[in-house]
Coordinates of C-alpha atoms and ligand atoms in Angstrom, one line a residue:
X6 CA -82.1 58.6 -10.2
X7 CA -79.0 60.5 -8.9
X8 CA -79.3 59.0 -5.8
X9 CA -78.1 55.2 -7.7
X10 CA -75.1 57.4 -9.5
X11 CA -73.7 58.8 -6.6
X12 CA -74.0 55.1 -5.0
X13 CA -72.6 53.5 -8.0
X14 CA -69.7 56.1 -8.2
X15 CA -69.2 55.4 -4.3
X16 CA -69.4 51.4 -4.7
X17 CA -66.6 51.9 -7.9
X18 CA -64.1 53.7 -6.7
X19 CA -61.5 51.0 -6.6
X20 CA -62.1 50.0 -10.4
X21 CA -62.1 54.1 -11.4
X22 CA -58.6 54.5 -9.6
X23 CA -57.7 52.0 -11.2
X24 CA -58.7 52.7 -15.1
X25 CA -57.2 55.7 -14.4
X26 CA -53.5 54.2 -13.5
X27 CA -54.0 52.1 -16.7
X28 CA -54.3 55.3 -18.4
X29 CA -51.3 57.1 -16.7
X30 CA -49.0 54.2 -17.7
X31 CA -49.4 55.4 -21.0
X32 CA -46.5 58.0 -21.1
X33 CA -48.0 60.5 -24.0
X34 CA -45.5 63.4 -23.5
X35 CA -46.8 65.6 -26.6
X36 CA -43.6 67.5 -27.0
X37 CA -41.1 64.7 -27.2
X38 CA -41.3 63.1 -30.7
X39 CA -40.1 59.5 -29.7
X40 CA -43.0 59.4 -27.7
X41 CA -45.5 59.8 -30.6
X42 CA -46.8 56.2 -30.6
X43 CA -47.4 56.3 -26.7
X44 CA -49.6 59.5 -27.5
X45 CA -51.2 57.6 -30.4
X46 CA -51.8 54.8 -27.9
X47 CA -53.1 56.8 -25.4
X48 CA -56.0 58.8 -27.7
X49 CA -56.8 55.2 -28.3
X50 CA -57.5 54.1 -24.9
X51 CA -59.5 57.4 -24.6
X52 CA -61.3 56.3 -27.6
X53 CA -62.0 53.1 -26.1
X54 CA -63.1 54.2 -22.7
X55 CA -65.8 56.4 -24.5
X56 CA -67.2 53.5 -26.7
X57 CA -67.4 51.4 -23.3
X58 CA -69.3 53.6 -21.8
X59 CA -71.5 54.3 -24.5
X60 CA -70.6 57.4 -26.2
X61 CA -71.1 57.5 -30.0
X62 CA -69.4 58.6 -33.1
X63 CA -66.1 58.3 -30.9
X64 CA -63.3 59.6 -33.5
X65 CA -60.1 59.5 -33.2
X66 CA -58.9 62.2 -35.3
X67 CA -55.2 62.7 -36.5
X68 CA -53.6 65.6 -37.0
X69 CA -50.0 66.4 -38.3
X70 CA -49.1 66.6 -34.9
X71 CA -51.2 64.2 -32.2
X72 CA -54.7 62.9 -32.6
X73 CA -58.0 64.8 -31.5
X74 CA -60.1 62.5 -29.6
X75 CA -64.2 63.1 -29.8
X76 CA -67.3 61.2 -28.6
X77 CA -70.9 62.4 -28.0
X78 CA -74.0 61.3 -26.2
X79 CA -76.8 63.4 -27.8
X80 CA -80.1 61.6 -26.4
X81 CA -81.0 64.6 -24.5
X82 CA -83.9 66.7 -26.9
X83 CA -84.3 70.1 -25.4
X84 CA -81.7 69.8 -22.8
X85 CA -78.7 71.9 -23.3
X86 CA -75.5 70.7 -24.6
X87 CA -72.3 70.6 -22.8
X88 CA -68.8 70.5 -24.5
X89 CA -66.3 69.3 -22.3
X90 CA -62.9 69.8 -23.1
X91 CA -59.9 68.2 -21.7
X92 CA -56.1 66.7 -22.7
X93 CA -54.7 63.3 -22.5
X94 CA -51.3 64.4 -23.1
X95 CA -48.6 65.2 -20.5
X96 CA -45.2 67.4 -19.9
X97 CA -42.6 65.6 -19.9
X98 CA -41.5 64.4 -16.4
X99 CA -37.2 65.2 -16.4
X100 CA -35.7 65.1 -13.6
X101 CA -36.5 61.4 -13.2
X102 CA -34.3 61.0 -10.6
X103 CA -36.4 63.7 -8.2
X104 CA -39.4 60.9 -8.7
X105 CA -40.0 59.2 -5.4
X106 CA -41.9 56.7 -7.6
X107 CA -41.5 56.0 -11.3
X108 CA -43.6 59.1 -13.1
X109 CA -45.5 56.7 -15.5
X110 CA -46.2 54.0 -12.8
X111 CA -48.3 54.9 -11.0
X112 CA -48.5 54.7 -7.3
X113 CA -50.9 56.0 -4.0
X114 CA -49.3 56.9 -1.4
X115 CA -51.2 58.4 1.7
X116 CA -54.2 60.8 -0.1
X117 CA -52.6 60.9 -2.8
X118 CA -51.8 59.1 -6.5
X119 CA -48.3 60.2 -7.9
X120 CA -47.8 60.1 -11.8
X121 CA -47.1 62.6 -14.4
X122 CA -50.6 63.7 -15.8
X123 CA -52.6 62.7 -12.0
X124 CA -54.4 65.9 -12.3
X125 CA -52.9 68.0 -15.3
X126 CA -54.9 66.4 -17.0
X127 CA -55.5 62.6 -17.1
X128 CA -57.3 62.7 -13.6
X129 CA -59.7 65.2 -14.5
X130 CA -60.9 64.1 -17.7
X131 CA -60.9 60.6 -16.0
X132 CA -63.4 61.2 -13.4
X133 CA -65.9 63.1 -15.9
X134 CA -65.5 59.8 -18.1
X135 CA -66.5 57.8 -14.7
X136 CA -69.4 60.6 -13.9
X137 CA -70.8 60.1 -17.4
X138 CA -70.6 56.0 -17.1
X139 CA -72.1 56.2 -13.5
X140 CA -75.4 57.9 -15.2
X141 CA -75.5 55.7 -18.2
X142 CA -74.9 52.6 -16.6
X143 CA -77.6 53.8 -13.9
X144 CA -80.1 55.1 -15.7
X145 CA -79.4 54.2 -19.4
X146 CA -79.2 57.9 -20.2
X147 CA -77.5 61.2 -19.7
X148 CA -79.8 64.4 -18.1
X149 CA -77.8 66.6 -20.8
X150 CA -76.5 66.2 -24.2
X151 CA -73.2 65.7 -24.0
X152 CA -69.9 66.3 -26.4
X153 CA -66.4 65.1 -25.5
X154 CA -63.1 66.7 -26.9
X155 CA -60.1 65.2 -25.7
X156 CA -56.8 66.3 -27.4
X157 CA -53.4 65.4 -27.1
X158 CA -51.6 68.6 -28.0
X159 CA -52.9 70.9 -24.8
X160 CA -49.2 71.3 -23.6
X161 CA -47.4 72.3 -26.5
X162 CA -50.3 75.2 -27.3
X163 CA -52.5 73.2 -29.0
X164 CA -51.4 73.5 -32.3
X165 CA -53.8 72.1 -34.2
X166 CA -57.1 72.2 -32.4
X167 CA -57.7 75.7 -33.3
X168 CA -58.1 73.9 -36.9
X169 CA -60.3 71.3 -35.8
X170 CA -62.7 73.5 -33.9
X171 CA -63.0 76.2 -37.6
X172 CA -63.3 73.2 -39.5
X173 CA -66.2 71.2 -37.5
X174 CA -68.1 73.7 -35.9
X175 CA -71.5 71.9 -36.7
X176 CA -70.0 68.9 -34.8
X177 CA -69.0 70.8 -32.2
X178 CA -72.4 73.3 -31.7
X179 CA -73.2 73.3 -27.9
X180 CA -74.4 75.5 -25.4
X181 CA -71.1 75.4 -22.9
X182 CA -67.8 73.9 -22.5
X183 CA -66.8 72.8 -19.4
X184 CA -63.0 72.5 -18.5
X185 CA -61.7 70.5 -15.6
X186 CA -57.7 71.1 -15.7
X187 CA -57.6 74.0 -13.1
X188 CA -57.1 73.9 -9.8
X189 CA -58.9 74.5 -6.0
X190 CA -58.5 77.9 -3.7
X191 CA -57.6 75.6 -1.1
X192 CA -58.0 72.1 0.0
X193 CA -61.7 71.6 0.6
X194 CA -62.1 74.7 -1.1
X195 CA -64.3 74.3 -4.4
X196 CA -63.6 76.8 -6.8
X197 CA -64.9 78.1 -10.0
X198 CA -62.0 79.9 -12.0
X199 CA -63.3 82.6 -13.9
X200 CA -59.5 83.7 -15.9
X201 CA -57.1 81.9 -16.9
X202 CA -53.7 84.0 -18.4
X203 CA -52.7 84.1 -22.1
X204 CA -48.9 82.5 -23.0
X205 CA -46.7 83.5 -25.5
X206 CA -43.1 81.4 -25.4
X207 CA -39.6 82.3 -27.2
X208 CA -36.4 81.4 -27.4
X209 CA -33.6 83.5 -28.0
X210 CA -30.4 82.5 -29.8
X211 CA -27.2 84.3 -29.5
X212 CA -24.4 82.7 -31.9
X213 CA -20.3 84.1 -31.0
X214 CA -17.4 83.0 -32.5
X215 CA -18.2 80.0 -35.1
X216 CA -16.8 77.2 -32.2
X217 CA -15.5 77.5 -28.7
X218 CA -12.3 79.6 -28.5
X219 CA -9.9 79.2 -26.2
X220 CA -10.0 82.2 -23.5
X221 CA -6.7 83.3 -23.0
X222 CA -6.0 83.2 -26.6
X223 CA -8.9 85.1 -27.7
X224 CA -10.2 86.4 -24.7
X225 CA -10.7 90.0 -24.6
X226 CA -10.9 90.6 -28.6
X227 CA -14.5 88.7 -29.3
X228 CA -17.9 89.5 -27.3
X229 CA -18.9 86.6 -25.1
X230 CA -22.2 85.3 -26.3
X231 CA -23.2 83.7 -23.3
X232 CA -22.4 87.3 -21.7
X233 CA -24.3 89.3 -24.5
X234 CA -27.3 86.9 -23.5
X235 CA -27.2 87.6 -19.5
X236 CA -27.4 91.3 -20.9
X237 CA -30.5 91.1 -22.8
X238 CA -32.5 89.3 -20.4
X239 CA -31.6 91.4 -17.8
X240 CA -32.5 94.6 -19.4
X241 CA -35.8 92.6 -20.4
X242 CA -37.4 93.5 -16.7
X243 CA -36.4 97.0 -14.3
X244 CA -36.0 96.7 -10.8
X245 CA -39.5 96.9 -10.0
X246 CA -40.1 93.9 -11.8
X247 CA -42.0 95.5 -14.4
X248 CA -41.0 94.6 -18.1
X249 CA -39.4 97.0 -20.2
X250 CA -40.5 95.9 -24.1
X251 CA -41.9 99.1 -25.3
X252 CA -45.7 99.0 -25.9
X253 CA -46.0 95.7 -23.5
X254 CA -48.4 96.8 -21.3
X255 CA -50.4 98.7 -23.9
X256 CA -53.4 96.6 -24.0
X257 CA -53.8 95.2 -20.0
X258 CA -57.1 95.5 -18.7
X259 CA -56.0 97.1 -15.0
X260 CA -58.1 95.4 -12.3
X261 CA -60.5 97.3 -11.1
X262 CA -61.1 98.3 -7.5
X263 CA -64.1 95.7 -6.7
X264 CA -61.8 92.8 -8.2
X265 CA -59.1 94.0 -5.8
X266 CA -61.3 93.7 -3.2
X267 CA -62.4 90.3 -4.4
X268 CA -59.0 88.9 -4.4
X269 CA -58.2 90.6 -1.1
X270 CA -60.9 88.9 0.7
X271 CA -60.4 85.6 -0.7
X272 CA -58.7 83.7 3.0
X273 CA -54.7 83.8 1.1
X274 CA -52.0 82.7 3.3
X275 CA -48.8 84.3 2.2
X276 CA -46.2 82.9 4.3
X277 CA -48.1 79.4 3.8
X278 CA -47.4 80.1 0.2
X279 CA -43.8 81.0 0.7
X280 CA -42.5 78.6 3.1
X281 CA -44.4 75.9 0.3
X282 CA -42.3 77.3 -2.3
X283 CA -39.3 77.0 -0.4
X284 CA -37.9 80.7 -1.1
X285 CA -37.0 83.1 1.7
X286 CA -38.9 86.6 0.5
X287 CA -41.5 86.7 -2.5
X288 CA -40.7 88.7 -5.5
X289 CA -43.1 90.3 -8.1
X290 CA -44.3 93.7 -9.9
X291 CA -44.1 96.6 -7.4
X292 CA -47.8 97.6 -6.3
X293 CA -49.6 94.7 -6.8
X294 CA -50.7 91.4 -3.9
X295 CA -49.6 87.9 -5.0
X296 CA -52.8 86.9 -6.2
X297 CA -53.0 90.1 -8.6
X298 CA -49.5 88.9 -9.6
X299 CA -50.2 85.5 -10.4
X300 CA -53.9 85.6 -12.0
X301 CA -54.4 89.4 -13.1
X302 CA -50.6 90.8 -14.4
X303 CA -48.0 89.7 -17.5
X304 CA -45.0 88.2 -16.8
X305 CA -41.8 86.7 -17.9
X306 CA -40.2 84.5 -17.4
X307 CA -36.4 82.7 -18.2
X308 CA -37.5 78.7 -18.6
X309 CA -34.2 77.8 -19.1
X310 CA -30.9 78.6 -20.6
X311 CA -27.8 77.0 -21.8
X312 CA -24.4 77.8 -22.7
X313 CA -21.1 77.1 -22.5
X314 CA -18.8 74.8 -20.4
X315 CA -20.5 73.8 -17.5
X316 CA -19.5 70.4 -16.5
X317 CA -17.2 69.4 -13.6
X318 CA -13.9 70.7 -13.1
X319 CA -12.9 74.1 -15.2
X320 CA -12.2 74.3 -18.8
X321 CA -11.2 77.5 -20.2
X322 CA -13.1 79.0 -23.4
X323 CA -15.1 81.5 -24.8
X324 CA -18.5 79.6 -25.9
X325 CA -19.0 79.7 -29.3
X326 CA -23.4 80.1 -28.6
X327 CA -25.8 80.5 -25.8
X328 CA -29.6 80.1 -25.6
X329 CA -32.5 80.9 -23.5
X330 CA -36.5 80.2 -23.1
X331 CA -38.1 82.9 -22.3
X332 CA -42.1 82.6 -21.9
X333 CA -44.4 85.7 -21.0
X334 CA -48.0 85.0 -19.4
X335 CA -50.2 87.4 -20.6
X336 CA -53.8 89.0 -19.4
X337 CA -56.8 90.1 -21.0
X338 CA -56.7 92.2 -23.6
X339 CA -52.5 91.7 -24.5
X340 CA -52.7 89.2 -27.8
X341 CA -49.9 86.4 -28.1
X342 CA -49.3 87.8 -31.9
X343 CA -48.5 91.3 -30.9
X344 CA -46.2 90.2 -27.7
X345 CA -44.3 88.3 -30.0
X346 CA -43.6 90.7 -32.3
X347 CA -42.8 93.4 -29.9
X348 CA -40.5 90.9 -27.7
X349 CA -38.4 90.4 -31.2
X350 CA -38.3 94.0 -31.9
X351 CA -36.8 94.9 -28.5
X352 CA -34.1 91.7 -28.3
X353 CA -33.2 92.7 -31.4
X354 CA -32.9 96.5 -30.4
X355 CA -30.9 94.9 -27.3
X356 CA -28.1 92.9 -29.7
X357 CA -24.9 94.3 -29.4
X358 CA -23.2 94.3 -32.8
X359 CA -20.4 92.0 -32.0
X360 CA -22.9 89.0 -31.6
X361 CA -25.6 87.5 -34.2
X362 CA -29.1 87.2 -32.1
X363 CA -31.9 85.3 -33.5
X364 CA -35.7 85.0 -32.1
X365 CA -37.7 82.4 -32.5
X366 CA -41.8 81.6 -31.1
X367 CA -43.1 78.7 -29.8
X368 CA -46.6 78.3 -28.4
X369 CA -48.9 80.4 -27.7
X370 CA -52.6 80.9 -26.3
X371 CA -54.7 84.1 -25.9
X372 CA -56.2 85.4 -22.2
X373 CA -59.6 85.0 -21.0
X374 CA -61.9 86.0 -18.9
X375 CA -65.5 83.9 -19.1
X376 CA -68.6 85.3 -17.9
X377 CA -70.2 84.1 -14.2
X378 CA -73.5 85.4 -14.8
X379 CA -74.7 82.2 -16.6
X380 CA -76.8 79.4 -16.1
X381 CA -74.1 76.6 -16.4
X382 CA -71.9 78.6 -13.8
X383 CA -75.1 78.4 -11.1
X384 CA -75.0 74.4 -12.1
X385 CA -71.3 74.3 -11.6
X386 CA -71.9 76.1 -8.4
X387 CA -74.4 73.8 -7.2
X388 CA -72.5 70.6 -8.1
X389 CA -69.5 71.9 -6.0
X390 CA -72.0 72.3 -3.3
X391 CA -72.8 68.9 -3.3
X392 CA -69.6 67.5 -4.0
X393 CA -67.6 69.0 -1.5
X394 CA -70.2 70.3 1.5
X395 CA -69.1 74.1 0.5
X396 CA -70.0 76.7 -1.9
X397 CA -67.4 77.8 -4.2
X398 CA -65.2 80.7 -4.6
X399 CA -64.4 82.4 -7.9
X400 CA -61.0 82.7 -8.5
X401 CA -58.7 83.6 -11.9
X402 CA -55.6 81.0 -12.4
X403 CA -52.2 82.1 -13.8
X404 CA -51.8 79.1 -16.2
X405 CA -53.4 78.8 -19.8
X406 CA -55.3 76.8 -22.2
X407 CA -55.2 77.7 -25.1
X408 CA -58.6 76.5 -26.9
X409 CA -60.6 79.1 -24.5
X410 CA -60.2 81.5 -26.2
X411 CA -61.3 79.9 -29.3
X412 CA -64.3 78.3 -28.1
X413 CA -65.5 81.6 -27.5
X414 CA -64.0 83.5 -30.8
X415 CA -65.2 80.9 -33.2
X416 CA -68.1 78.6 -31.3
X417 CA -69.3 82.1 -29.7
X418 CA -69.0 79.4 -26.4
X419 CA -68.8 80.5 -23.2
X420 CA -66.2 78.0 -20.4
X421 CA -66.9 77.0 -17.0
X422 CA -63.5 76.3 -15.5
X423 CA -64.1 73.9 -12.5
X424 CA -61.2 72.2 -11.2
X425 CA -60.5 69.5 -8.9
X426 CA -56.9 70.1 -9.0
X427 CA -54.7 71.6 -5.7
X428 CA -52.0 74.4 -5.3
X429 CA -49.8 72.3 -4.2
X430 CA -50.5 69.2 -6.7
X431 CA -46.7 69.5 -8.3
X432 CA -48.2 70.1 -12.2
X433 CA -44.9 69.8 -14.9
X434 CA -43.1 69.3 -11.6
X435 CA -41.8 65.8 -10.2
X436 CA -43.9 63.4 -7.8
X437 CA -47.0 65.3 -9.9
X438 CA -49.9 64.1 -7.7
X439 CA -53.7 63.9 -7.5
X440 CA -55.3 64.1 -4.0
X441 CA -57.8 60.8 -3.9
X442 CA -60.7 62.7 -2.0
X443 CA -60.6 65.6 -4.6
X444 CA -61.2 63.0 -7.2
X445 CA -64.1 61.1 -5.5
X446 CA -65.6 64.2 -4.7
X447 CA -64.8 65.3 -8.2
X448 CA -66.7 62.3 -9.8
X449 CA -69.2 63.5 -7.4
X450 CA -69.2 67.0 -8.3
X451 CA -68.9 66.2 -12.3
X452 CA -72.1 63.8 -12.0
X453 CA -74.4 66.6 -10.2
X454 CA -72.9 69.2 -12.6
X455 CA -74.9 66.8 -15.4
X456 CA -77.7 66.5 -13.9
X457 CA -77.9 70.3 -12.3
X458 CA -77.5 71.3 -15.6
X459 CA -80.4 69.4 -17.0
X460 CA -83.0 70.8 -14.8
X461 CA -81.8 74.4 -15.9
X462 CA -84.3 76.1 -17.9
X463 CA -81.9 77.4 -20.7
X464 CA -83.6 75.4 -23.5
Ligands
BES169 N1 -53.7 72.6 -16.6 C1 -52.8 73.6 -17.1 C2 -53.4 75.0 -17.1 C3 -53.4 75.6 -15.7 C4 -52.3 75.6 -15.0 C5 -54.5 76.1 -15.2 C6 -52.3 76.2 -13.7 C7 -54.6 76.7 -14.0 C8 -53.4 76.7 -13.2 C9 -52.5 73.2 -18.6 O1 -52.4 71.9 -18.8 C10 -51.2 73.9 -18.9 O2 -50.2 73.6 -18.3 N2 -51.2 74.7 -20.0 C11 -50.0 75.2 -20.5 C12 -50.4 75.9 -21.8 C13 -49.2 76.4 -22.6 C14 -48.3 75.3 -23.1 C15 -49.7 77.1 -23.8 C16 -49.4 76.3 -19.5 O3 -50.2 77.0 -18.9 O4 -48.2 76.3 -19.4
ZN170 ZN1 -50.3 71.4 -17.9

């Protein structure tokens, strides 16, 4: 039987790269508000790409903030159940003009198609909608009961899915969740991401004289806001990169010396990764390897800051505010809550008098490591295997989604985190892109997971 699935995925590839531009035209940037009717639009065409297939009970679930998209396929008796997870919504894609091609129009050039959302995440969830229709259009049936929650609020912290989850967790009983919205070791690398890092995002507000001043007139009697705010985030990190908020490390699980050696042997090319990024020396937290840095320690991070005169020519003032976002990644066991509050008591601590400082928190989502001692992480390994002609390797990822964690804390599910993605894919970056092969051999990989995961004994 999978023998006619594979074919069928490999006879459809035109019409599945092409369903899946229809669906990046739809520009659903979650965090800008004018765009709520494209993300309403787009949870619709989800919607309708599950009925077509032949999912049922497909929902389309508003929320105060974007709709929760769900389907199921529950034909399966005594297979296990698979929750797969995903999000249809996208980061916004400013600065248009570093687009080589429009970021909602989607476009192939060489291996690659380039549109905001290709992989993070409207590529990934794509080819497990394909995978799914290539078995039930095949053989009428799926080898595993399948669940399918698509939401629309993955890149603002999820917000309201947390919610969702508590308040249908009959709906939403299963015996995995499987996440595709990481990304590979390597190019022809499969990998299996066991940890993903926890987020916790602020903004700090620093408010001077009640409007601009001029500088000569007042300067030298007032504190310069903007000034005050280059202070405090400076003293937020010492020069060994390591953060200074009392208490912040408090709860890090330190890596132990077999993960070090795990990381050290995966095949990392540093000045690969540097000459990519385009800087001339890498930075990070004295004592640790890049990888450690990136998957295994907390960070933060100034996302942006704003101030003052800064358009052409000179004009001279004393700015009346300044602002920064400010975003710390966290690891396993640090909690977004108790971040927060400890990054608030030390800004705070760090205001001068003379200025009025003022914290606020955005989103948030918790660390996690998932276990890789179970059945549907064999099943993931053997679909890899077949996809891509390799075994995987078992790597932890510096981004975050959020849900993880509650899948676990309130479904008591365990993840399997296998990505199709690439390092060097451009995710919340311009000219995002999704290399073609990955996602054929992604389809691929998503149908044998299926089916891998119905001959497992579990049930
Ligand atoms: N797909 C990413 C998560 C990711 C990024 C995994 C890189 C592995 C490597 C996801 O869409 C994302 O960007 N999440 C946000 C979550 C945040 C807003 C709470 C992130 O990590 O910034
Ligand atoms: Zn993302």
């Amino acid at each position: 039987m999978i023998d006619r699935v594979l074919v069928s995925i490999d006879t459809h590839r035109d019409a599945s790269l092409e369903g899946l531009k229809a669906f990046l035209r739809i520009p659903s940037v979650s965090t800008h508000p004018p765009h709520k009717p494209d993300v309403l639009r787009c949870a619709e065409f989800v919607a309708a790409e599950m009925r077509r297939i032949g999912l049922r009970q497909v929902e389309v679930t508003p929320t105060t903030g974007h709709p929760i998209v769900y389907g199921e396929w529950l034909d399966a008796p005594g297979k296990p159940t698979v929750l797969m997870y995903g999000h249809y919504d996208v980061q916004p894609p400013e600065p248009l003009d570093l687009w080589d091609s429009g970021p909602f129009d989607p476009t192939v050039r060489g291996d690659n198609l380039y549109a905001r959302g290709a992989t993070d995440d409207k590529g990934q969830v794509w080819l497990h909608l394909k995978a799914l229709d290539a078995h039930l259009t095949q053989t009428g049936r799926l080898p595993v009961n399948v669940k399918l929650l698509i939401e629309g609020e993955e890149e603002i912290g999820s917000p309201h899915l947390d919610a969702y989850v508590r308040a249908n967790q009959d709906r939403l009983r299963a015996d995995v969740v499987l996440i595709s919205d990481t990304t590979m070791f390597d190019y022809d690398q499969p990998s299996i991401c066991y940890g993903l890092r926890g987020l916790v995002y602020m903004e700090i507000e620093v408010q001077g004289p009640s409007k601009d001043l001029h500088s000569g007139g007042f300067g030298g009697s007032v504190a310069n806001p903007v000034q005050a705010l280059a202070e405090i985030l400076t003293a937020l990190k010492d020069p060994d990169g390591r953060i200074t908020i009392p208490g912040f490390y408090d709860d890090v699980q330190p890596l132990t010396p077999e993960e070090r050696a795990a990381l050290a042997a995966l095949p990392f090319d540093e000045d690969a990764y540097r000459t990519r990024l385009g800087v001339s020396a890498l930075a990070g937290e004295t004592g640790y390897s890049t990888l450690e840095r990136i998957w295994a320690r907390p960070t933060l991070e100034v996302n942006g800051i704003l101030g003052g005169f800064t358009g052409e020519g000179s004009k001279t003032i004393i700015p009346s505010r300044g602002m920064a976002k400010v975003s710390m990644r966290l690891v396993p066991d640090q909690t977004p809550d108790r971040i927060a509050a400890l990054f608030e008591e030390h800004v705070t601590r760090l205001a001068p008098p003379t200025v009025t400082v003022t914290v606020k928190r955005h989103s948030s989502g918790k660390p996690v490591l998932t276990p890789t001692d179970q059945s549907a992480v064999q099943a993931a390994a053997h679909a890899l295997e077949r996809g891509f002609g390799k075994k995987p390797v078992f790597i932890r990822e510096g981004g975050s989604i959020p849900v993880v964690a509650t899948f676990r804390e309130v479904l008591g599910l365990p993840t399997v985190l296998m990505g199709f993605g690439l390092p060097d894919c451009d995710a919340h970056a311009p000219n995002e892109k999704f290399n073609l092969k990955n996602f054929y051999r992604g389809m691929v990989s998503a149908a044998w997971f299926y089916e891998e995961l119905g001959k497992s004994s579990d049930k």
